[in-house]
Amino acid sequence: MYSVPKLGDYSQESLEKAFAELRAAFDAEAQAPLDEAGWKAFRDRWLGRKSGILTQINEQWLKAAPAEAKREVGRRLNDLRAAIEAGVESARGGASAAAGASGERVDVTLPGIRRPLGAEHPVLRTMNEIVAVFRAMGYSVGEGPEIETDYYNFEALNFPPNHPARDSQDTLFVAGQEAKPPRERLLLRTHTSPMQIRVMEKQPPPVRIVVPGKVYRHDTPDASHSPLFHQVEGFAVDTNITFSDLKGTLDHAMKALFGSSVKTRFSPSFFPFTEPSADVAITCFKCNGKGRIGETPCRVCKQSGWIELLGSGMVDPAVFGFVKANGYDPEKISGFAFGMGVDRIAMIKYEIDDISLLFQGDVRFLEQFA
Ligand code: PHE
């Protein structure tokens, strides 16, 4: 029976030396070819529960260590244990290969182990598709913080403090912010639009960027609402950008996403940070805008023939006014912005009728996308 030497003192040097010697002894033994019985003896000698070498170190070195050295001995013991466990395990491969050569055979006709394929989540897949369409048009891609300040989520987007337009955003506020000035208070971003401001603060015009990400609203969950969902923001600023550019860009993007036969419809809307603003709908790709397929009412557009997809508009000059740096002069430049709900688009594309399916992680649902 092997027994570990006594530790003279607990200085770094003694510990280093003692552990290095054990490690060297182990490595030397692990080199030697072993048969099955030899491997078992080797394993028990190092890892045996009652009197294996690791157990002895634990009893005699670690437990006996003075308080100030315990951490260091423990750390070294953990490292040694990891090395020994890995070494014993790989020596086992050697031992059974030796056994195989001397008798046992591998049956190469047995079926292999089939590993289930992973798949991209439908929300991410949709988000990537949207981003790819805009990348192809020369847009860059950026991401921003999900915990935002009141300033970026609202004020700089032309929602004045206490303005009723804030109500529509069902904001989740971070608790305990009362001591801060109102604009510095934290909240979970309700849209990806704060990145319009962050991007302009970072770079001078021209800008063309899409921003995918998670957003949060205080909504009671039901088949079409979830307190967490996803948006892709689009933002372009340059000289001479007009509403026609917005229409052309979104018309192209919708055709790329839903098929070249869809048509787009822009109807007047309101957002504090765009003027004019428009909601964008597409003709239903399922029934071609007819509202029914033969005699059957279309489920995808609920018979209306149209699907409302996103909010958009020309950047309100007041928004440029909030960006002090980089020369965003509303007399010289203009821009457009749009924001689309990714989850809703995924649900429409894949005909998913309950948004909560996207967030439950149920493999029976997810494997349909493999
Ligand atoms: N941020 C808006 C929303 O979430 C959408 C939007 C983005 C509208 C950009 C106009 C321009 O409701």
XYZ file of C-alpha atoms and ligand atoms in Angstrom:
382
model
C 0.000 0.000 0.000
C 1.344 3.352 -1.081
C 1.238 6.142 1.426
C 1.811 9.781 0.643
C 4.820 11.469 2.245
C 4.396 13.868 5.127
C 4.329 17.509 4.139
C 7.097 19.399 5.896
C 5.630 22.858 5.620
C 2.945 24.601 3.605
C 5.041 27.128 1.736
C 4.370 27.634 -1.983
C 7.681 25.932 -2.826
C 7.003 22.809 -0.770
C 3.487 22.523 -2.178
C 4.747 23.020 -5.707
C 7.369 20.330 -5.230
C 5.089 17.821 -3.482
C 2.318 18.108 -6.052
C 4.758 18.042 -8.970
C 6.308 14.812 -7.651
C 2.915 13.147 -7.378
C 1.980 14.317 -10.848
C 5.237 12.936 -12.264
C 4.694 9.599 -10.512
C 1.180 9.409 -11.927
C 2.274 10.303 -15.465
C 4.984 7.652 -15.367
C 2.497 4.957 -14.322
C -0.087 6.085 -16.841
C 2.457 5.566 -19.638
C 2.886 1.872 -18.969
C 0.731 -0.485 -21.052
C -1.918 -2.141 -18.885
C -4.241 -5.082 -19.226
C -7.741 -4.952 -17.753
C -6.702 -6.149 -14.282
C -3.666 -3.886 -14.261
C -5.828 -0.894 -15.130
C -8.213 -1.642 -12.257
C -5.365 -1.799 -9.776
C -3.968 1.431 -11.206
C -7.373 3.115 -10.871
C -7.906 1.978 -7.281
C -4.417 2.989 -6.236
C -5.048 6.614 -7.324
C -8.781 7.024 -7.021
C -9.849 4.392 -4.460
C -12.366 5.884 -2.053
C -10.924 4.552 1.203
C -7.174 4.721 0.763
C -6.494 5.909 -2.771
C -3.779 8.494 -3.114
C -6.204 11.367 -3.711
C -8.106 10.402 -0.579
C -4.887 10.338 1.396
C -3.934 13.798 0.181
C -7.351 15.029 1.156
C -7.031 13.547 4.650
C -3.399 14.212 5.368
C -2.548 17.366 3.434
C -5.761 19.298 2.997
C -7.523 18.635 6.294
C -4.308 19.142 8.237
C -3.450 22.378 6.444
C -3.434 25.592 8.464
C -6.370 27.867 7.601
C -4.323 30.250 5.437
C -2.969 27.417 3.247
C -6.268 25.564 2.738
C -7.265 27.439 -0.400
C -3.956 26.803 -2.090
C -3.811 23.095 -1.182
C -7.443 22.720 -2.283
C -6.785 24.356 -5.603
C -3.766 22.181 -6.304
C -5.645 19.071 -5.207
C -8.492 19.917 -7.598
C -6.085 20.330 -10.496
C -4.366 17.076 -9.674
C -7.693 15.280 -9.342
C -8.824 16.505 -12.759
C -5.576 15.341 -14.344
C -5.739 11.948 -12.623
C -9.364 11.310 -13.485
C -8.717 12.171 -17.134
C -5.528 10.086 -17.185
C -7.194 7.037 -15.629
C -10.056 7.312 -18.090
C -7.806 7.477 -21.129
C -5.621 4.617 -19.858
C -8.814 2.589 -19.816
C -9.118 3.028 -23.587
C -5.657 1.517 -23.908
C -6.562 -1.380 -21.643
C -9.715 -2.311 -23.540
C -8.005 -1.920 -26.914
C -5.465 -4.421 -25.675
C -8.309 -6.705 -24.611
C -9.948 -6.307 -28.022
C -6.803 -7.261 -29.835
C -6.530 -10.392 -27.778
C -10.059 -11.700 -28.265
C -13.111 -9.417 -28.340
C -14.118 -8.072 -31.734
C -15.977 -4.954 -32.751
C -19.102 -5.729 -34.764
C -18.798 -3.229 -37.595
C -22.240 -4.136 -38.918
C -24.054 -2.692 -35.857
C -26.039 0.451 -36.691
C -24.348 3.713 -35.648
C -25.576 6.074 -32.969
C -27.876 8.619 -34.551
C -27.652 12.063 -33.034
C -30.714 14.279 -33.483
C -29.967 17.319 -35.659
C -30.215 20.755 -34.099
C -32.151 23.463 -35.919
C -32.280 27.216 -35.944
C -35.152 28.557 -33.838
C -37.918 29.976 -36.059
C -37.558 33.446 -34.521
C -33.809 33.558 -35.124
C -34.214 32.115 -38.567
C -36.718 34.820 -39.478
C -34.550 37.508 -37.919
C -31.533 36.305 -39.924
C -33.574 36.273 -43.133
C -34.728 39.849 -42.577
C -31.215 41.006 -41.764
C -29.839 39.225 -44.858
C -32.281 41.067 -47.130
C -31.030 44.430 -45.843
C -27.378 43.422 -45.818
C -27.737 42.677 -49.508
C -28.879 46.304 -49.942
C -25.724 47.552 -48.221
C -27.026 47.983 -44.679
C -24.749 47.325 -41.742
C -25.967 45.404 -38.695
C -25.813 46.548 -35.085
C -27.138 45.630 -31.672
C -27.948 47.721 -28.629
C -28.676 47.360 -24.913
C -31.931 45.772 -23.771
C -31.811 47.810 -20.575
C -32.156 51.401 -21.730
C -32.474 54.817 -20.205
C -35.671 56.813 -20.412
C -33.684 59.276 -22.529
C -32.889 56.898 -25.393
C -36.132 54.931 -25.294
C -38.358 58.017 -25.134
C -37.050 61.525 -24.743
C -34.559 61.659 -27.618
C -37.174 59.967 -29.794
C -39.380 62.982 -29.251
C -41.630 61.495 -26.559
C -41.612 64.382 -24.050
C -41.870 63.500 -20.333
C -45.478 62.675 -19.447
C -46.570 62.738 -23.084
C -49.549 60.408 -23.664
C -47.745 58.715 -26.590
C -45.693 56.929 -23.932
C -48.802 55.083 -22.774
C -48.917 53.020 -25.939
C -45.560 51.495 -25.042
C -46.571 49.546 -21.902
C -43.157 50.027 -20.375
C -41.499 47.749 -17.815
C -39.473 50.034 -15.543
C -36.474 48.958 -13.488
C -37.297 49.386 -9.786
C -35.489 51.718 -7.396
C -34.567 54.463 -9.897
C -36.366 57.312 -8.151
C -33.171 58.958 -6.943
C -31.959 59.527 -10.512
C -33.007 62.368 -12.796
C -35.958 61.128 -14.896
C -34.038 60.800 -18.151
C -31.385 58.540 -16.599
C -33.877 56.086 -15.132
C -33.568 52.570 -16.488
C -36.247 50.548 -18.225
C -36.472 47.545 -20.519
C -36.469 48.931 -24.036
C -39.942 48.808 -25.559
C -38.613 48.988 -29.129
C -35.321 48.913 -31.016
C -35.698 52.594 -32.019
C -33.337 53.902 -29.256
C -30.554 52.622 -31.509
C -31.423 55.357 -34.017
C -30.037 57.866 -31.518
C -27.117 55.713 -30.370
C -25.967 55.161 -33.946
C -26.126 58.867 -34.826
C -24.147 59.730 -31.702
C -21.463 57.281 -32.847
C -21.142 58.088 -36.542
C -21.760 60.960 -38.950
C -24.163 60.540 -41.878
C -24.647 58.659 -44.149
C -26.169 55.802 -42.110
C -27.771 52.601 -43.277
C -28.251 50.081 -40.498
C -30.542 47.343 -39.299
C -30.786 46.460 -35.620
C -32.260 43.113 -34.609
C -33.005 42.441 -30.962
C -35.261 41.676 -28.023
C -37.793 44.184 -26.715
C -40.118 44.110 -23.717
C -43.624 45.317 -22.939
C -45.958 44.958 -20.025
C -48.474 42.822 -21.906
C -50.533 40.006 -20.443
C -49.515 36.908 -22.387
C -52.093 35.471 -24.766
C -51.993 33.846 -28.203
C -50.653 37.011 -29.828
C -48.935 38.871 -26.943
C -45.770 38.123 -25.048
C -43.929 40.436 -22.624
C -40.742 39.621 -24.552
C -40.625 39.759 -28.321
C -38.277 40.692 -31.144
C -37.934 43.553 -33.577
C -35.702 44.556 -36.449
C -35.181 48.293 -36.714
C -34.132 49.854 -39.996
C -32.610 53.297 -40.239
C -31.211 55.282 -43.170
C -29.961 58.876 -43.163
C -28.313 60.686 -46.051
C -28.749 63.739 -48.259
C -31.948 63.703 -50.316
C -33.638 60.660 -48.774
C -37.323 60.812 -49.608
C -40.488 58.923 -48.846
C -40.096 57.187 -52.220
C -36.850 55.658 -50.965
C -38.692 54.321 -47.927
C -41.459 52.876 -50.091
C -39.079 51.352 -52.614
C -36.866 49.844 -49.928
C -39.714 48.254 -47.984
C -41.506 47.102 -51.131
C -38.352 45.320 -52.245
C -37.758 43.855 -48.758
C -41.302 42.483 -48.494
C -41.026 40.865 -51.934
C -37.692 39.321 -50.946
C -39.191 37.960 -47.711
C -42.642 36.845 -48.814
C -42.391 36.301 -52.568
C -42.250 38.571 -55.587
C -46.013 38.677 -56.084
C -46.847 40.450 -52.800
C -47.868 44.099 -52.955
C -47.338 46.683 -50.220
C -49.789 49.250 -48.873
C -48.807 52.331 -46.873
C -51.421 53.943 -44.666
C -51.119 57.048 -42.480
C -50.089 56.442 -38.884
C -48.404 58.192 -35.978
C -45.095 57.788 -34.179
C -43.526 60.677 -32.236
C -40.161 60.176 -33.951
C -41.321 59.969 -37.587
C -43.236 62.492 -39.669
C -45.025 61.534 -41.791
C -45.529 58.016 -40.434
C -47.005 55.004 -42.166
C -48.136 51.522 -41.270
C -47.180 49.007 -43.899
C -49.272 46.022 -44.921
C -48.667 43.391 -47.585
C -51.148 41.422 -49.634
C -51.641 38.022 -48.052
C -49.108 35.615 -49.565
C -51.337 32.662 -48.725
C -54.494 33.696 -50.614
C -52.835 36.270 -52.899
C -54.830 39.052 -51.300
C -58.179 37.463 -52.130
C -59.183 36.695 -48.545
C -60.230 33.171 -49.461
C -58.724 30.110 -51.049
C -61.457 28.726 -53.298
C -64.487 28.661 -50.993
C -62.458 28.523 -47.767
C -61.842 31.736 -45.775
C -58.083 32.437 -45.495
C -56.754 31.793 -41.980
C -53.530 33.732 -42.442
C -55.074 37.168 -43.162
C -58.415 36.453 -41.463
C -60.147 37.034 -44.794
C -59.023 40.643 -45.159
C -56.492 39.956 -47.897
C -53.940 42.187 -46.102
C -51.368 41.567 -43.381
C -50.211 44.535 -41.245
C -46.476 44.138 -40.800
C -44.600 47.210 -39.715
C -44.387 50.818 -38.603
C -42.322 53.301 -40.568
C -41.843 56.931 -41.477
C -39.493 59.792 -42.300
C -37.217 60.707 -39.386
C -38.793 63.685 -37.590
C -36.391 66.677 -37.790
C -36.840 67.093 -34.019
C -35.047 63.751 -33.565
C -31.960 65.047 -35.395
C -32.113 67.979 -32.977
C -31.359 65.614 -30.081
C -28.055 64.527 -31.633
C -25.509 67.182 -30.800
C -22.467 65.616 -32.468
C -21.615 64.526 -35.998
C -23.457 67.173 -38.010
C -27.028 65.891 -38.206
C -28.454 69.106 -39.608
C -32.128 68.700 -40.569
C -31.640 71.413 -43.202
C -29.128 69.251 -45.029
C -30.067 65.649 -44.414
C -33.137 63.476 -44.126
C -33.859 59.867 -43.361
C -36.353 57.118 -42.877
C -36.899 54.472 -40.219
C -38.973 51.370 -39.841
C -39.523 48.706 -37.229
C -40.917 45.232 -37.701
C -42.043 42.572 -35.273
C -40.038 39.425 -35.947
C -42.211 37.036 -33.946
C -45.304 38.135 -35.807
C -43.583 37.649 -39.154
C -42.357 34.188 -38.103
C -45.882 33.279 -36.974
C -47.371 34.397 -40.270
C -44.701 32.688 -42.360
C -44.922 29.354 -40.553
C -48.616 29.604 -39.674
C -48.016 29.381 -35.935
C -51.186 30.377 -34.087
C -49.831 30.884 -30.563
C -46.840 33.125 -29.805
C -46.071 31.287 -26.562
C -44.964 28.267 -28.625
C -41.969 30.346 -29.647
C -40.753 30.667 -26.064
C -41.576 27.339 -24.424
C -38.660 25.378 -25.881
C -40.841 22.326 -26.510
C -38.845 20.023 -28.816
C -42.005 18.626 -30.383
C -42.630 22.107 -31.726
C -39.038 23.030 -32.498
C -38.085 19.820 -34.316
C -40.561 20.711 -37.032
C -38.069 23.346 -38.144
C -35.142 20.900 -38.458
N -40.585 51.665 -32.750
C -41.931 51.534 -33.299
C -42.710 50.525 -32.459
O -42.138 49.680 -31.858
C -41.902 51.092 -34.744
C -41.280 52.110 -35.656
C -39.930 52.076 -35.905
C -42.064 53.077 -36.252
C -39.342 53.012 -36.728
C -41.509 54.005 -37.086
C -40.158 53.977 -37.338
O -43.893 50.584 -32.374
